[in-house]
XYZ file of C-alpha atoms in Angstrom:
587
model
C -4.070 -29.799 -25.340
C -2.798 -31.726 -22.227
C -2.521 -30.170 -18.957
C 1.155 -29.619 -18.250
C 2.395 -29.106 -14.701
C 2.730 -25.286 -15.361
C -0.992 -24.947 -15.997
C -1.655 -27.157 -12.683
C 0.145 -24.787 -10.755
C -1.890 -21.973 -12.390
C -5.066 -23.602 -11.781
C -3.954 -24.276 -8.028
C -3.037 -20.760 -7.285
C -6.372 -19.736 -8.711
C -8.187 -22.150 -6.552
C -6.406 -20.517 -3.520
C -7.812 -17.070 -4.384
C -4.754 -15.927 -6.075
C -5.158 -13.375 -8.666
C -1.992 -11.713 -9.278
C 1.612 -12.901 -9.845
C 4.514 -10.379 -10.126
C 7.655 -11.370 -11.976
C 10.093 -11.921 -15.022
C 9.987 -14.317 -17.517
C 12.996 -16.088 -18.531
C 13.774 -19.639 -20.274
C 13.979 -21.170 -17.034
C 10.299 -20.669 -16.478
C 8.797 -20.621 -19.780
C 6.571 -23.858 -19.060
C 5.329 -22.136 -16.135
C 4.463 -18.885 -18.120
C 2.633 -21.220 -20.456
C 0.646 -22.226 -17.766
C -0.170 -18.520 -16.659
C -0.984 -17.835 -20.062
C -3.482 -20.496 -20.660
C -5.373 -18.832 -17.627
C -4.600 -15.137 -18.085
C -8.263 -14.478 -17.861
C -8.171 -15.177 -13.937
C -4.297 -14.816 -13.323
C -2.947 -11.498 -14.033
C 0.967 -11.713 -14.517
C 2.394 -8.171 -13.831
C 5.528 -8.004 -15.713
C 8.402 -5.878 -13.958
C 11.845 -4.805 -14.851
C 13.876 -6.219 -12.002
C 12.978 -9.231 -9.683
C 13.743 -7.639 -6.705
C 11.031 -5.082 -7.508
C 8.579 -8.162 -8.075
C 9.442 -9.595 -4.582
C 8.686 -6.094 -2.964
C 5.414 -5.984 -4.889
C 4.261 -9.323 -3.544
C 5.342 -8.219 0.001
C 3.608 -4.832 -0.395
C 0.403 -6.409 -1.858
C 0.444 -8.984 1.139
C 1.022 -6.288 3.749
C -1.774 -4.069 2.731
C -4.380 -7.258 1.888
C -3.451 -9.679 4.679
C -3.351 -12.185 1.422
C -0.616 -14.386 -0.224
C 1.696 -12.293 -2.130
C 3.031 -14.266 -5.182
C 6.404 -13.521 -7.225
C 8.061 -15.558 -9.998
C 11.601 -15.248 -11.405
C 13.451 -17.409 -13.770
C 16.564 -19.644 -12.703
C 19.702 -18.631 -11.396
C 20.085 -14.932 -11.404
C 16.606 -14.291 -11.750
C 16.039 -16.164 -8.688
C 18.927 -14.697 -6.622
C 17.503 -11.167 -7.310
C 13.932 -12.064 -5.566
C 15.990 -12.699 -2.082
C 16.277 -9.397 -0.809
C 12.127 -8.693 -0.873
C 11.961 -12.178 0.456
C 14.019 -11.532 3.364
C 11.628 -8.368 3.962
C 8.819 -10.774 3.889
C 10.248 -13.120 6.376
C 11.470 -10.797 9.067
C 8.008 -8.551 8.701
C 5.907 -12.023 9.090
C 4.366 -11.878 5.732
C 2.864 -14.634 3.438
C 4.613 -14.750 0.045
C 5.027 -17.691 -2.241
C 8.445 -17.567 -4.528
C 8.037 -19.546 -7.769
C 11.362 -20.293 -9.465
C 12.496 -22.256 -12.215
C 15.779 -24.750 -12.495
C 17.772 -26.439 -15.002
C 16.362 -29.946 -16.428
C 16.573 -32.669 -14.099
C 18.961 -34.515 -16.249
C 21.513 -31.585 -16.214
C 21.590 -30.878 -12.537
C 24.933 -31.477 -11.162
C 26.629 -30.788 -14.674
C 27.484 -27.262 -13.854
C 24.994 -26.080 -16.506
C 24.681 -22.512 -17.385
C 22.879 -20.456 -14.704
C 22.902 -23.743 -12.644
C 22.227 -22.419 -8.980
C 20.654 -24.953 -6.609
C 17.976 -22.785 -5.366
C 16.499 -24.863 -2.804
C 20.026 -24.683 -1.087
C 20.076 -20.951 -1.396
C 16.659 -20.582 0.095
C 16.851 -22.758 2.836
C 17.545 -20.008 5.175
C 14.517 -17.553 3.765
C 11.859 -20.083 3.043
C 9.805 -22.030 5.747
C 8.358 -24.272 3.140
C 11.185 -24.971 0.522
C 10.931 -27.576 -2.422
C 12.184 -28.614 -5.458
C 9.416 -30.430 -7.772
C 10.817 -33.709 -8.976
C 7.806 -35.659 -10.684
C 4.483 -34.339 -11.713
C 2.519 -36.566 -9.483
C 3.622 -34.151 -6.420
C 1.227 -31.519 -7.728
C -0.990 -30.205 -6.749
C -0.421 -31.517 -3.445
C 2.929 -29.438 -2.522
C 1.227 -26.108 -3.803
C -1.289 -26.564 -1.090
C 1.344 -27.318 1.457
C 3.632 -24.398 0.518
C 0.546 -22.090 0.408
C -0.912 -23.329 3.875
C 2.809 -22.821 5.289
C 2.859 -19.279 4.014
C -0.275 -18.185 5.099
C -0.697 -19.707 8.593
C 3.148 -19.240 9.468
C 3.011 -15.422 7.944
C 6.180 -16.466 6.051
C 7.931 -17.403 2.946
C 7.403 -20.414 0.762
C 9.469 -21.652 -2.272
C 8.982 -23.948 -4.891
C 11.443 -24.439 -7.776
C 10.407 -26.296 -10.901
C 13.210 -27.994 -13.233
C 12.441 -27.159 -17.006
C 11.464 -30.746 -18.010
C 9.108 -30.962 -14.948
C 7.252 -27.479 -15.885
C 6.148 -29.013 -19.335
C 5.461 -32.604 -18.415
C 1.890 -33.885 -18.279
C 0.458 -33.180 -14.822
C -0.779 -37.070 -14.682
C 2.669 -38.306 -16.039
C 3.834 -41.071 -13.354
C 7.586 -41.823 -14.065
C 8.165 -43.499 -11.048
C 4.885 -45.006 -9.999
C 5.113 -43.640 -6.595
C 1.839 -42.281 -4.458
C 1.056 -38.742 -4.663
C 0.811 -36.746 -1.677
C -2.653 -36.135 -0.237
C -4.171 -32.449 -0.766
C -6.464 -30.618 1.683
C -9.344 -28.231 0.594
C -8.486 -24.543 0.357
C -11.577 -23.462 2.309
C -10.264 -24.053 5.745
C -11.405 -21.083 7.998
C -9.310 -18.229 9.030
C -6.320 -19.362 7.046
C -5.071 -15.801 6.383
C -5.173 -14.699 9.901
C -5.537 -17.967 12.310
C -7.758 -16.291 15.488
C -5.608 -17.814 18.274
C -7.874 -17.485 21.422
C -6.468 -16.899 24.999
C -6.582 -19.551 27.653
C -8.561 -18.492 30.931
C -5.231 -18.769 33.294
C -3.140 -16.957 30.889
C -5.800 -13.758 30.802
C -6.283 -13.993 34.698
C -2.348 -13.891 34.905
C -1.968 -10.996 32.825
C -4.824 -9.073 34.518
C -3.270 -9.637 37.808
C -0.311 -7.800 36.837
C -1.751 -5.241 35.007
C -4.259 -4.184 37.522
C -1.640 -3.858 39.967
C 0.223 -1.021 37.817
C 0.692 2.337 38.890
C 2.431 3.547 35.541
C 1.471 1.008 32.645
C 2.539 1.570 29.246
C 1.402 -0.379 26.057
C 3.885 -1.063 23.287
C 2.046 -2.285 20.071
C 3.325 -3.465 16.770
C 2.294 -4.479 13.721
C 0.386 -7.789 15.014
C -1.911 -5.318 16.297
C -2.994 -3.557 13.157
C -6.299 -4.876 13.110
C -6.968 -4.250 16.942
C -7.341 -0.642 17.216
C -10.365 -0.582 18.762
C -9.453 -3.104 21.512
C -5.908 -1.184 21.671
C -7.658 2.135 22.770
C -10.196 0.282 25.007
C -7.388 -1.208 27.146
C -5.615 1.970 27.283
C -8.439 3.951 28.486
C -9.082 1.176 31.074
C -5.551 0.719 32.414
C -4.860 4.708 31.869
C -1.768 3.831 29.636
C -0.014 5.589 27.052
C 0.110 3.592 23.854
C 3.723 3.740 22.324
C 3.899 2.447 18.634
C 6.538 0.717 16.650
C 6.933 1.981 13.335
C 5.257 -0.928 11.357
C 2.691 -0.389 14.087
C 2.274 3.195 13.124
C -1.471 2.411 12.040
C -2.391 0.556 14.766
C -3.882 3.877 16.859
C -4.325 7.222 15.189
C -1.707 9.642 15.802
C -3.859 12.405 17.086
C -5.633 10.068 19.857
C -4.992 11.252 23.069
C -3.868 8.104 24.372
C -0.693 7.665 22.032
C 2.509 9.139 22.462
C 3.757 8.016 18.990
C 6.877 6.162 17.963
C 9.919 4.588 19.802
C 13.509 4.223 19.040
C 15.870 6.326 16.948
C 12.782 7.661 14.827
C 10.437 8.150 17.730
C 9.284 10.613 20.397
C 10.657 12.385 23.425
C 7.450 11.276 25.379
C 7.553 7.744 24.411
C 11.187 7.082 25.514
C 10.494 8.908 28.625
C 7.373 7.348 29.209
C 9.031 3.831 28.892
C 11.680 5.095 31.354
C 9.112 5.855 34.008
C 6.771 2.764 33.683
C 6.348 0.233 36.313
C 4.329 -2.251 33.731
C 4.902 -2.701 30.257
C 1.957 -4.535 28.074
C 3.596 -5.718 24.624
C 0.759 -6.527 22.040
C 1.865 -7.822 18.574
C 5.446 -6.820 18.565
C 8.865 -8.159 19.623
C 10.596 -4.913 19.345
C 14.031 -5.397 18.825
C 15.745 -2.313 20.019
C 16.429 -3.506 23.689
C 18.040 -0.435 24.839
C 14.860 1.530 24.245
C 12.539 -0.912 26.548
C 12.636 -0.837 30.410
C 15.722 -2.364 31.968
C 15.169 -5.749 32.684
C 13.690 -6.331 36.110
C 12.703 -2.442 36.519
C 8.790 -3.339 34.912
C 6.535 -6.153 35.194
C 5.760 -7.308 31.482
C 2.834 -8.852 30.065
C 3.186 -9.884 26.377
C 0.383 -10.695 23.827
C 1.572 -12.742 20.740
C -0.014 -15.261 18.258
C 4.119 -16.510 17.785
C 5.184 -18.210 21.196
C 8.672 -18.216 19.868
C 8.599 -14.181 20.057
C 7.350 -14.004 23.532
C 10.457 -13.058 25.953
C 12.645 -12.635 23.157
C 13.443 -8.804 24.609
C 12.598 -8.908 28.164
C 11.698 -11.444 31.012
C 7.646 -11.757 30.758
C 5.853 -12.359 33.674
C 2.429 -13.086 31.955
C 2.472 -14.418 28.489
C -0.541 -14.733 26.431
C -0.080 -16.729 23.487
C -3.057 -15.443 21.184
C -4.032 -13.183 18.438
C -3.732 -9.592 19.377
C -7.475 -8.837 18.870
C -8.805 -11.855 20.514
C -6.082 -11.541 23.121
C -7.251 -8.087 24.330
C -10.808 -8.683 23.955
C -10.363 -11.448 26.657
C -8.187 -9.217 28.912
C -10.680 -6.375 28.752
C -13.644 -7.467 31.023
C -10.786 -8.452 33.762
C -8.992 -5.085 34.215
C -10.099 -2.631 36.834
C -10.242 1.095 35.904
C -6.604 2.840 36.731
C -5.825 6.094 37.501
C -5.573 8.573 34.501
C -2.828 10.668 35.968
C 0.199 8.928 34.164
C -1.723 9.049 30.800
C -2.884 12.548 31.388
C 0.963 13.639 31.850
C 2.341 12.099 28.833
C -0.849 13.398 26.833
C 0.386 16.785 27.708
C 3.878 15.905 26.706
C 2.738 14.505 23.388
C 0.875 17.948 22.569
C 4.001 19.858 23.430
C 6.106 17.232 21.204
C 3.721 17.887 18.304
C 3.895 21.728 18.514
C 7.530 21.285 18.318
C 7.239 19.072 15.181
C 4.794 21.526 13.434
C 7.367 24.311 14.193
C 9.757 22.410 12.061
C 7.362 22.352 9.015
C 9.114 25.879 8.090
C 7.995 27.070 4.567
C 10.301 30.038 4.701
C 13.915 27.837 5.110
C 15.792 27.599 1.922
C 16.971 24.757 1.152
C 13.546 23.049 1.588
C 13.141 21.489 5.161
C 12.183 17.834 4.493
C 9.769 18.304 7.491
C 7.810 20.683 5.636
C 7.442 18.664 2.622
C 6.183 15.831 4.854
C 3.763 18.161 6.428
C 2.301 19.399 3.231
C 1.907 15.895 2.275
C 0.428 15.084 5.237
C -2.226 18.047 5.116
C -3.087 17.237 1.541
C -3.354 13.627 1.173
C -6.717 11.880 1.548
C -7.818 10.293 5.037
C -7.599 6.851 3.639
C -3.979 7.060 2.019
C -1.831 4.521 2.036
C 1.932 5.664 2.475
C 4.932 3.542 1.499
C 8.390 4.577 2.702
C 11.834 3.492 2.099
C 14.682 3.086 4.809
C 16.756 6.370 5.570
C 16.210 9.730 6.661
C 12.825 9.506 5.394
C 11.560 7.085 7.615
C 12.091 9.849 10.551
C 10.413 12.484 8.719
C 7.083 10.285 7.813
C 7.112 8.918 11.390
C 7.149 12.140 12.604
C 5.066 14.401 10.425
C 2.816 11.685 8.620
C -0.244 11.571 10.405
C -2.400 8.533 10.945
C -6.076 9.528 10.801
C -9.297 7.674 9.874
C -8.232 4.805 7.269
C -4.618 6.136 6.526
C -2.055 3.099 6.681
C 1.833 3.437 6.548
C 4.300 0.644 5.221
C 7.952 0.121 5.375
C 10.683 -2.654 5.553
C 10.283 -3.162 9.414
C 12.759 -5.406 10.442
C 15.180 -5.885 7.456
C 15.101 -1.973 7.069
C 16.267 -2.525 3.322
C 16.253 0.402 0.667
C 14.021 0.468 -2.257
C 10.648 -1.212 -1.281
C 8.692 2.078 -1.056
C 7.969 2.183 -4.775
C 7.388 -1.661 -5.815
C 5.361 -1.747 -2.490
C 3.141 1.255 -3.727
C 2.638 -0.609 -6.927
C 1.483 -4.002 -5.334
C -0.759 -2.104 -3.197
C -2.107 -0.102 -5.840
C -2.809 -2.910 -7.871
C -4.921 -4.413 -4.646
C -6.430 -1.108 -4.057
C -7.028 0.763 -7.346
C -9.607 3.199 -5.625
C -7.246 4.406 -3.142
C -4.462 7.162 -3.011
C -1.051 5.247 -2.600
C 1.824 7.524 -2.050
C 5.738 6.311 -2.452
C 7.508 8.967 0.080
C 11.014 7.426 -0.949
C 14.949 9.170 -0.930
C 16.840 9.592 -3.985
C 19.171 6.558 -3.241
C 16.170 4.074 -2.462
C 14.333 5.354 -5.751
C 17.364 4.917 -7.967
C 17.846 1.420 -7.029
C 14.710 0.372 -8.698
C 13.436 3.367 -10.716
C 12.952 1.465 -13.981
C 9.799 -0.155 -12.294
C 8.042 3.334 -12.277
C 7.752 2.549 -16.134
C 5.547 -0.524 -14.748
C 3.087 1.704 -12.687
C 2.666 3.600 -15.848
C 2.121 0.539 -18.199
C -0.081 -0.711 -15.798
C -2.125 2.414 -15.686
C -1.615 2.411 -11.471
C -1.801 5.974 -10.462
C 0.898 5.854 -7.772
C 2.161 9.093 -6.470
C 5.813 9.078 -5.926
C 7.358 12.223 -3.739
C 11.044 12.002 -3.600
C 13.388 13.283 -0.725
C 16.285 14.289 -3.141
C 19.348 15.178 -0.830
C 21.856 13.751 -3.237
C 23.025 11.684 -0.391
C 22.587 8.521 1.804
C 21.504 10.618 4.440
C 21.086 8.066 7.083
C 24.170 6.484 6.732
C 25.792 10.003 7.185
C 24.181 10.764 10.054
C 25.168 7.648 11.698
C 28.933 8.010 11.017
C 28.738 11.176 12.483
C 27.088 9.770 15.713
C 29.721 7.041 16.113
C 32.255 10.208 15.911
C 33.620 9.995 12.429
C 33.494 12.593 9.863
C 31.502 11.614 6.893
C 33.019 9.656 4.340
C 31.471 8.261 0.681
C 28.136 9.144 1.468
C 27.536 12.027 -0.767
C 26.831 12.013 -4.337
C 28.826 14.143 -6.662
C 27.279 16.859 -8.813
C 25.192 17.155 -10.589
C 22.293 16.130 -8.813
C 19.673 13.872 -10.379
C 16.317 15.086 -11.778
C 14.011 12.335 -11.862
C 11.032 14.326 -12.846
C 12.741 13.802 -16.493
C 12.356 10.092 -16.031
C 8.568 10.162 -15.120
C 8.005 12.654 -18.144
C 10.045 10.283 -20.260
C 7.749 7.308 -18.964
C 4.495 9.546 -20.186
C 3.731 10.286 -16.689
C 3.392 13.702 -14.788
C 7.002 14.792 -13.530
C 8.027 17.870 -11.643
C 11.261 19.211 -10.276
C 11.073 21.286 -6.959
C 13.699 23.456 -5.900
C 12.170 26.389 -4.132
C 10.119 26.090 -0.792
C 7.159 28.142 -2.604
C 6.787 25.393 -5.153
C 6.432 22.287 -2.978
C 2.591 22.884 -1.932
C 1.531 23.272 -5.833
C 3.512 20.700 -6.834
C 2.502 17.882 -4.594
C -1.266 19.232 -4.899
C -1.206 18.684 -8.803
C 0.719 15.304 -8.420
C -2.038 14.059 -6.073
C -5.082 15.336 -8.526
C -3.320 13.740 -11.473
C -5.433 11.161 -12.671
C -2.415 8.571 -13.485
C 1.115 8.107 -12.114
C 2.681 11.105 -11.111
C 6.312 11.825 -9.247
C 7.647 14.973 -7.558
C 11.498 15.337 -7.111
C 12.141 17.789 -4.530
C 15.524 18.981 -3.554
C 15.842 19.264 0.055
C 18.564 20.484 2.722
C 21.100 17.644 2.832
C 22.434 18.778 6.093
C 19.242 18.449 7.913
C 19.899 15.716 10.891
C 17.382 13.461 11.736
C 17.766 13.803 15.738
C 16.809 11.371 18.236
C 13.651 12.244 20.241
C 15.685 12.293 23.096
C 19.459 13.284 22.597
C 21.755 11.140 25.105
C 24.874 12.164 26.422
C 26.841 9.515 24.225
C 25.573 10.895 21.088
C 25.870 14.467 21.553
C 29.453 13.529 22.700
C 30.180 11.479 19.404
C 28.213 14.018 17.117
C 30.689 16.874 18.905
C 33.641 15.177 18.134
C 32.971 14.534 14.536
C 32.821 18.111 14.309
C 36.047 18.544 16.146
C 37.510 16.154 13.582
C 36.781 18.193 10.543
C 33.408 17.629 9.737
C 33.253 18.891 5.835
C 29.732 20.329 6.012
C 29.761 21.621 9.573
C 28.923 25.128 8.763
C 25.768 24.404 6.971
C 24.695 21.436 9.632
C 25.282 23.700 12.582
C 23.185 26.284 10.830
C 20.277 23.863 10.360
C 20.498 22.721 14.125
C 20.390 26.039 15.041
C 17.586 27.127 13.112
C 15.574 24.006 14.115
C 15.978 24.614 17.750
C 15.068 28.632 17.126
C 11.777 27.057 15.426
C 11.224 24.776 18.462
C 11.510 27.416 20.959
C 9.140 29.649 18.910
C 6.314 26.996 18.584
């Protein structure tokens, strides 16, 4: 049997260490699927129910492992469906290769069925983006696509016309030279270890050693540098503030951290940022500038492997282009010990904040408080559990009530902030780490978008645990409308409320519906103990506001104005806010 281009692709993926492709077949990639079939003993194809889920699974796999994620879809609509997940990969700097199909080369431009010029469509999302037009391009362009994705931590895309997919790999219709290939064993290709320059380190140390009130802001680029971040923080006497994608950089119960920053962050983090005179940014280009020091009020040092991200938000006095771990290791010996008074102050503030958050985990409240749900989950989950989260109010509850300790991890769509990745992320991560506890904490809105792929977890015997925060609404959008000063509109679903546990049981998995607070602990405990996939659908208070860590005057003003304009659920909402405040005062 002659080797076809589809088989050459499969063999080259395997040579690069790829063991899994997430996708959904179609006649636009039948030649590629034949190549995958011929090497099914080494290349596992995970069949999904929606291409968007396939892309999110590839992103989740890459986020959790640091390795290349790969997804595949047919021509036209299948490839279009991949885009949301691929933009998630691009914006969060995750290496993913997307493989798509295309109509036969002789039909291109003839308005054939499903003819979408994917190389044009993918121009914005893919750093390396190519339509294969000659078998002789194999396997060189696969090498180039993968190298670009891994080195630049981004998306690459290859699209294969049908006739090229099934052509003999040694076919040479044009007698042109093929591109040269490179060996796949290049060192540190999955995380280039950029070392800092000595002049950069000395300049940064001079700024940091002069600081009286230093703060460190860490992001996802520092996830592999926990020990170094803590060592620098202790040396400088600097509180560590974390972006949400960087939540796992430092354990939440460590005395150096004040938790997150921004709308979902903590009051101590926000106040430390307002008071600091020097800011060290490590592995982040935090996009929400209003939570950073006003330009000129603090001296800034920034460490990032990507020089294009340095100075993106604030003027940077001392830039260091380097891997976070390498940069901090080089910086540490040059730092003089700082006064711990500033750090001690915010450590005490953080203890008070944690007590306030604990008080909101009130088992007695009915309807069920979402904070209580995450509090129970936090208590019962394993110390090496991986949590995936959707966008929405659930991000607030998990940011504040899911505690990073030991080897726990936390993943969500950071910069794209899209709905729906929680479940497919969990599936991709459970596939990568079959022995670890993987929990998808999602809202009813996000789960409903890609719920069909819960069946994928069942069929592949992936024991993911899904906890649904069911408020029968698009909760974050609801509160955003109110904060803008508008009464809510078109954000709550009509009755009846969904019971997603019936879907779980219909799939042959564990599924339970929870409507009373006394049922929460037992249901979560049983789900975590269940040997296979499990789902707990919990009806929570739909009027629980995800209040900012520090409420600004304008936010309070707009909130009040919305109520005066006739907020339809103001009585229930005000009762919830008052109850929350009473619990905080009791703590």
